[in-house]
GROMACS .gro file of C-alpha atoms in nm:
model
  270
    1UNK     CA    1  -2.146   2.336   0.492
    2UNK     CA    2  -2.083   2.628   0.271
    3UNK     CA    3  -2.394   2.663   0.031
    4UNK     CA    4  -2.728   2.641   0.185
    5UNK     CA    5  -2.907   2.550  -0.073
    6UNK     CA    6  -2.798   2.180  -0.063
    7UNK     CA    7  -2.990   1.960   0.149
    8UNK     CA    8  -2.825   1.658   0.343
    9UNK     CA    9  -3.098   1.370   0.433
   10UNK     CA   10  -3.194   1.015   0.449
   11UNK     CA   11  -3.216   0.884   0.090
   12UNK     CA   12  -3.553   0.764  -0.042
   13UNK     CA   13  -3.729   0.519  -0.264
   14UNK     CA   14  -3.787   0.857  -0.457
   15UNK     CA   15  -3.442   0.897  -0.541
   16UNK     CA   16  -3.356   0.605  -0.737
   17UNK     CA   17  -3.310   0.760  -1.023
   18UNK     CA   18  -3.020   0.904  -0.946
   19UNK     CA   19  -2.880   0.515  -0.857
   20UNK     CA   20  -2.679   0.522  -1.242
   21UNK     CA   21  -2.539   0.907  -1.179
   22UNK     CA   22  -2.390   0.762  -0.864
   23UNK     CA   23  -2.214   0.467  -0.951
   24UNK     CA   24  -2.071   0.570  -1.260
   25UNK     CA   25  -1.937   0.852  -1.093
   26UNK     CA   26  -1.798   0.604  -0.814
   27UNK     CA   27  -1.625   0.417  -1.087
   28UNK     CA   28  -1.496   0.708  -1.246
   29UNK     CA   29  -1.351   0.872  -0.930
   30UNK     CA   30  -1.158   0.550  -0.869
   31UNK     CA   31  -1.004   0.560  -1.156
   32UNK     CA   32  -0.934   0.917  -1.137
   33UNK     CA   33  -0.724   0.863  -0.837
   34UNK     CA   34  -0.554   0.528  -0.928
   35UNK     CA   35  -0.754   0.347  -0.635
   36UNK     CA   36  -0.994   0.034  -0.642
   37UNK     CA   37  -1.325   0.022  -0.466
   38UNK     CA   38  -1.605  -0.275  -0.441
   39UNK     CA   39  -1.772  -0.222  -0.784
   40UNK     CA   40  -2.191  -0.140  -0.659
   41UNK     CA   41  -2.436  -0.167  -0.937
   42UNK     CA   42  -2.713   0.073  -0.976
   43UNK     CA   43  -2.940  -0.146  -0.849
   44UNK     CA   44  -2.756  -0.219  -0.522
   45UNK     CA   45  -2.751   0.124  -0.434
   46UNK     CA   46  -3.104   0.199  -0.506
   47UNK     CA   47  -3.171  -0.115  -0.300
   48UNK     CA   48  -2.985   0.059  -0.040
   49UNK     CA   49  -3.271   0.397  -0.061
   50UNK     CA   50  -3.566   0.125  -0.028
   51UNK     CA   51  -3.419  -0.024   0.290
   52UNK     CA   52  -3.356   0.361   0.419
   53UNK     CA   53  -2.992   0.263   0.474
   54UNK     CA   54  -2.817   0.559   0.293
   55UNK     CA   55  -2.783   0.950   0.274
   56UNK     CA   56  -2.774   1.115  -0.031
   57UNK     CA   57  -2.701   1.558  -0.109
   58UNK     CA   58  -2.896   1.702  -0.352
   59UNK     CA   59  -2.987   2.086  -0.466
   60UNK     CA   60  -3.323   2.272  -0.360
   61UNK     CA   61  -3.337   2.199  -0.733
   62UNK     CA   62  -3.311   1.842  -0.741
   63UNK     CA   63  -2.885   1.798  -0.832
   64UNK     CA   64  -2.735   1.534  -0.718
   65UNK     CA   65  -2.483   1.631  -0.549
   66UNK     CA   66  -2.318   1.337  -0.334
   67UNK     CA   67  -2.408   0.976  -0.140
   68UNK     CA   68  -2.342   0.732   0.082
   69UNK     CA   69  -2.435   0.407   0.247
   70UNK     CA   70  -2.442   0.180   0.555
   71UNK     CA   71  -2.386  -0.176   0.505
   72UNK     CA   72  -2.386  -0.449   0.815
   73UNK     CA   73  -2.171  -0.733   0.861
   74UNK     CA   74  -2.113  -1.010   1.093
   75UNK     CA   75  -2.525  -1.038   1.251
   76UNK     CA   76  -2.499  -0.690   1.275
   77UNK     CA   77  -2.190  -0.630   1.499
   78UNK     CA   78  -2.028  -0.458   1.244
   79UNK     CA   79  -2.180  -0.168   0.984
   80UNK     CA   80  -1.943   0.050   0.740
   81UNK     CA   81  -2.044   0.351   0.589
   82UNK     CA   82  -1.933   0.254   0.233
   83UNK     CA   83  -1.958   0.389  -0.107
   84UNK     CA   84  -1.884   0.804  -0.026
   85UNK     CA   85  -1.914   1.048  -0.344
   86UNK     CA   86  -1.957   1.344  -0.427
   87UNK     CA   87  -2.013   1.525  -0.748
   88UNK     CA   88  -1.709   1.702  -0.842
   89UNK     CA   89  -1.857   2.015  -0.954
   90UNK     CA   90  -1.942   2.018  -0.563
   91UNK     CA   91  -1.584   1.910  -0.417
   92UNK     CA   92  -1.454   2.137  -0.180
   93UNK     CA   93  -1.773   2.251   0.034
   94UNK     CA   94  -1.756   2.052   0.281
   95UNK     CA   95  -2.033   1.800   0.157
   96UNK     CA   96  -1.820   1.499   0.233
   97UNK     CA   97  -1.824   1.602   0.577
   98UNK     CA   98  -2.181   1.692   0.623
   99UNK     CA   99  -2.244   1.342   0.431
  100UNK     CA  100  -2.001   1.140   0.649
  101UNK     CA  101  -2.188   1.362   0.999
  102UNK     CA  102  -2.527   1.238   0.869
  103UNK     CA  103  -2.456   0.837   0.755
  104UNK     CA  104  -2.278   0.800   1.069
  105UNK     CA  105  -2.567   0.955   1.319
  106UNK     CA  106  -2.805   0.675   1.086
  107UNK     CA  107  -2.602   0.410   1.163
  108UNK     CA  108  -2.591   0.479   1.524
  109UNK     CA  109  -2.945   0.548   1.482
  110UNK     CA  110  -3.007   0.153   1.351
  111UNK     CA  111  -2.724  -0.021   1.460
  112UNK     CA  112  -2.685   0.133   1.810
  113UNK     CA  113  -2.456  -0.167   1.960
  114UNK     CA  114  -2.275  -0.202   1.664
  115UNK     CA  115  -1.887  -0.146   1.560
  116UNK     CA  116  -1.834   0.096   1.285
  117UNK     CA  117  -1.564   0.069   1.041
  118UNK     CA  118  -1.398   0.168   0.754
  119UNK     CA  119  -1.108   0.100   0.498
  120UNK     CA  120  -1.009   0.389   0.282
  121UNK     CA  121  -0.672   0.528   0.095
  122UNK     CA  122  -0.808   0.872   0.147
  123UNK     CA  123  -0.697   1.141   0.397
  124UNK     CA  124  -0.949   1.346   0.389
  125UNK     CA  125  -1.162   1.071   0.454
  126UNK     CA  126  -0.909   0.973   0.756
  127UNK     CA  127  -1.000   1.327   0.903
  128UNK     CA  128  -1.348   1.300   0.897
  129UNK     CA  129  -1.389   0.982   1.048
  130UNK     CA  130  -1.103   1.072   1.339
  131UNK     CA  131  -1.362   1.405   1.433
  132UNK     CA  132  -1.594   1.122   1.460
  133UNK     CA  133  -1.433   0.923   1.678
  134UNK     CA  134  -1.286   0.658   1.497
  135UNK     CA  135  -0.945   0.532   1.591
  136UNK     CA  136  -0.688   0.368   1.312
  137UNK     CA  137  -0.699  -0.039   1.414
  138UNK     CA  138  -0.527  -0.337   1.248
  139UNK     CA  139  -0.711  -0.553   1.007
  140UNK     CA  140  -0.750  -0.829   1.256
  141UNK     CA  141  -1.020  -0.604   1.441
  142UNK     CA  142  -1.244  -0.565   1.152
  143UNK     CA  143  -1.546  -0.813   1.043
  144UNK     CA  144  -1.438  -1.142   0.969
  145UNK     CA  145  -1.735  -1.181   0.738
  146UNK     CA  146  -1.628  -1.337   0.404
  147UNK     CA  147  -1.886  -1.138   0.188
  148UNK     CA  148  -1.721  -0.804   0.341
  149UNK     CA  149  -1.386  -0.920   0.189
  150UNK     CA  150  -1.538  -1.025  -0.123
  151UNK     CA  151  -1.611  -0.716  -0.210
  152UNK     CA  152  -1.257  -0.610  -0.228
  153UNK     CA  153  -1.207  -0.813  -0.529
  154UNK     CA  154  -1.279  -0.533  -0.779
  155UNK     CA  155  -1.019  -0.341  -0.599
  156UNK     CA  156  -0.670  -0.267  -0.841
  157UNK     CA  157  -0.517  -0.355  -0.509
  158UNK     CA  158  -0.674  -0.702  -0.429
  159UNK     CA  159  -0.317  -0.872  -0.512
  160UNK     CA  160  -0.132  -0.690  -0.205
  161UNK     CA  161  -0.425  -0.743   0.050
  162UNK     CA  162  -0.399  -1.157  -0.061
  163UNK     CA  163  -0.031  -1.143  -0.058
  164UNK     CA  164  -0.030  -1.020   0.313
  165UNK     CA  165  -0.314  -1.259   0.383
  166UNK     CA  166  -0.554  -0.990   0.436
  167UNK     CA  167  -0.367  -0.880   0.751
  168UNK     CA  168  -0.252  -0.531   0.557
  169UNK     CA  169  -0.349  -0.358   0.262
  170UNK     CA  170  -0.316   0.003   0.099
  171UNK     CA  171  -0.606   0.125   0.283
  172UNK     CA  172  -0.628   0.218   0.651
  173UNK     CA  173  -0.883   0.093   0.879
  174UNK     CA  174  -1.094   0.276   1.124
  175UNK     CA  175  -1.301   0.172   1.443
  176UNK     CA  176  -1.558   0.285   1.601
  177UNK     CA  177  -1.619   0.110   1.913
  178UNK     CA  178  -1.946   0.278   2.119
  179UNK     CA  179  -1.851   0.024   2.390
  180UNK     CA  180  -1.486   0.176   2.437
  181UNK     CA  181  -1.632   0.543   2.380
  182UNK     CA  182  -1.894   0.476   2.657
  183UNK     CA  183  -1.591   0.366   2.877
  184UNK     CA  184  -1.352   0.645   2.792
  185UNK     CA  185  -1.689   0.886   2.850
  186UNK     CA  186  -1.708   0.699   3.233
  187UNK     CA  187  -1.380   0.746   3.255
  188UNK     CA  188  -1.351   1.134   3.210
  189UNK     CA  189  -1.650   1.177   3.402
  190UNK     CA  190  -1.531   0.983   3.713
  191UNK     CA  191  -1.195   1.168   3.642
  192UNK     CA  192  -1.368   1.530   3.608
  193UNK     CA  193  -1.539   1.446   3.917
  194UNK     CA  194  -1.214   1.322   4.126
  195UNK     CA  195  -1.019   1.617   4.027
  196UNK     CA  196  -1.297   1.913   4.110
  197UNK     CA  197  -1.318   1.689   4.507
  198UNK     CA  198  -0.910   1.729   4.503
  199UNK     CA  199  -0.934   2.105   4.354
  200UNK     CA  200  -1.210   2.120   4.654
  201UNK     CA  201  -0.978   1.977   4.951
  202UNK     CA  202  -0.630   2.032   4.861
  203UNK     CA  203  -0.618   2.389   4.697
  204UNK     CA  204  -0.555   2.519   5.016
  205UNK     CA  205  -0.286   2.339   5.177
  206UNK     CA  206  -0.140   2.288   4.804
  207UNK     CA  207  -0.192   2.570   4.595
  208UNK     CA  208   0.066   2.424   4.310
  209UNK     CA  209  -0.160   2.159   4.242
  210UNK     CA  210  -0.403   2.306   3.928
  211UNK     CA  211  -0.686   2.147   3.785
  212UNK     CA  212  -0.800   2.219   3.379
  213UNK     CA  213  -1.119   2.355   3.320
  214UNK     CA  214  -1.271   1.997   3.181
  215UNK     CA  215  -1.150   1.866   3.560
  216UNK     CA  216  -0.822   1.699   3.451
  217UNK     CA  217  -0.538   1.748   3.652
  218UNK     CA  218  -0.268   1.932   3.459
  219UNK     CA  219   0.052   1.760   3.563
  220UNK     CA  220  -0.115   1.427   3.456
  221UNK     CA  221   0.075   1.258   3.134
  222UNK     CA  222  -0.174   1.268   2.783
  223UNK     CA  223  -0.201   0.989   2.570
  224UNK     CA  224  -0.127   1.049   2.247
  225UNK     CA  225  -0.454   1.122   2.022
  226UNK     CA  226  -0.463   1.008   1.662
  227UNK     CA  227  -0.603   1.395   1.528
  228UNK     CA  228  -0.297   1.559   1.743
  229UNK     CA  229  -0.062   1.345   1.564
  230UNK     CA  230  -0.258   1.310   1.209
  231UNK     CA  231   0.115   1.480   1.028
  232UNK     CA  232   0.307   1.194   1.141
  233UNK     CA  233   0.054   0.934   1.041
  234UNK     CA  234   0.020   1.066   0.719
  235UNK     CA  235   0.388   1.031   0.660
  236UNK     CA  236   0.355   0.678   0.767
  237UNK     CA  237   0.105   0.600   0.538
  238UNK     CA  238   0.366   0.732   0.234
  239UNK     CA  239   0.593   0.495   0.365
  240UNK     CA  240   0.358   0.223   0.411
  241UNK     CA  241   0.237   0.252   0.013
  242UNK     CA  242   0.624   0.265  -0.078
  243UNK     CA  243   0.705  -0.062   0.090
  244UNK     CA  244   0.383  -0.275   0.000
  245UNK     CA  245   0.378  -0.143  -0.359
  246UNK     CA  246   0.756  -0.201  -0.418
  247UNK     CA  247   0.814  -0.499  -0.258
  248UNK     CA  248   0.648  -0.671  -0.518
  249UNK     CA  249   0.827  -0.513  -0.807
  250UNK     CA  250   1.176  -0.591  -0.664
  251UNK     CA  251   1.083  -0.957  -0.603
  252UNK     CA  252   1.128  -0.936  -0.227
  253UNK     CA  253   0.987  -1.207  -0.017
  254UNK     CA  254   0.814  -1.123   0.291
  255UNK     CA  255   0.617  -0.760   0.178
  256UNK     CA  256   0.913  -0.522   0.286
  257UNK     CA  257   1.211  -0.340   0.148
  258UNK     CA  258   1.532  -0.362   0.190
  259UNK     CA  259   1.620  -0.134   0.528
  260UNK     CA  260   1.904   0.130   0.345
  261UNK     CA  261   1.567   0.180   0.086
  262UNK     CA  262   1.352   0.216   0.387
  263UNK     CA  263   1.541   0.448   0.613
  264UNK     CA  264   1.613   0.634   0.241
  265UNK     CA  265   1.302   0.688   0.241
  266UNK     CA  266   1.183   0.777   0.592
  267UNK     CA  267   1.404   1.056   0.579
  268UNK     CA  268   1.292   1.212   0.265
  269UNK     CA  269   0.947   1.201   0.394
  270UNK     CA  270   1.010   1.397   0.737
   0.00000   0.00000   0.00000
């Protein structure tokens, strides 16, 4: 983070005074950008401090400067970090980040089996939680817990997530699956470890076979990774507001547009 003198912690019982700074500033950030969010009261976020379930930035001088929360869903086998702001006259500092860093080693820290997630309309936001290790996942893999989806009925964009019955939605979700990640972890281990015994016993009689520095072999096909292809999503999720929002102008059945409109439009965006 760029200025030092902001400090990045566990929120408090002591800060819940800054409760009304932060959700008026939620609300007025929404608006700013056109976007809905689940509407939090001052009181549910101070709530939030009590239980020790949210981060908050401040100044060595006591600004606020941002916040965020974790909320759990489904017994616990799902948490979000929800509810990320920061103060405008502290955008650009990478605060967001260092907030996003911090809520997400808390919820590891208290919810250790559980699957994180997130919707948001945000690309920055996208960014942060792909460094992470999130991974973009349809809606079907999120919580299926009703009060989750309650909340999205403050959002401007509530009529499009019913319409598609809650299968899609303006927002993007993101998964965070510590089962998968301890798998893909085994995984590049036991491949490291295979590749340094071939590296070990086949150099010789076949020099042409190389092996990386992180142990994988170099001829072997990549998968494709969501941050090495984060361009191309982002032009799908242009397309993906064009066809949910004007579907429902035009009066088309069915959530899409017609395909000349769509390919149109695909090849403005590239």
């Amino acid at each position: 983070m760029e200025n030092p003198n902001i400090i990045v912690r566990v929120a408090t019982t002591d800060d819940k005074h800054y409760g009304k700074t932060i959700t008026d500033e939620m609300e007025a950030s929404a608006k700013a950008r056109g976007t809905g969010i689940a509407k939090r009261s001052p009181e549910y976020v101070q709530l939030k401090m009590e239980e020790g379930k949210a981060v908050i930035a401040v100044t060595d001088k006591g600004e606020w400067v941002g916040f965020c929360y974790i909320e759990a869903w489904g017994h616990e086998k799902f948490v979000a970090n929800s509810g990320l702001i920061v103060n405008p006259a502290f955008r650009g500092h990478g605060v967001a980040k260092a907030i996003k860093h911090r809520v997400f080693e808390l919820s590891r820290q208290k919810y250790p089996d559980a699957k994180i997630f997130g919707l948001t309309t945000g690309l920055a936001v996208m960014k942060i939680n792909s460094e992470l290790g999130y991974e973009p996942v349809t809606y079907s893999e999120l919580t299926d817990d009703e009060e989750f989806w309650k909340g999205c009925r403050s959002c401007i964009n509530f009529e499009v997530l019913t319409s598609k019955n809650r299968k899609n939605c303006l927002c993007t979700a993101m998964l965070y699956d510590p089962v998968e990640k301890a798998k893909e972890e085994a995984e590049k281990e036991a491949l490291k470890k295979a590749a340094l015994h071939i590296q070990t016993d086949a150099t010789a009689a076949h020099p042409q076979i190389l092996v990386a520095a992180d142990g994988q072999i170099k001829h072997q096909k990549k998968a494709r990774k969501f941050k090495e292809n984060f361009k191309l999503f982002e032009r799908w999720l242009r397309f993906k507001r064009f066809v949910l929002l004007k579907s429902g102008k035009d009066g088309i059945s069915g959530g899409g547009a017609p395909s000349s409109r769509k390919r149109f439009f695909l090849f403005n965006i590239f």
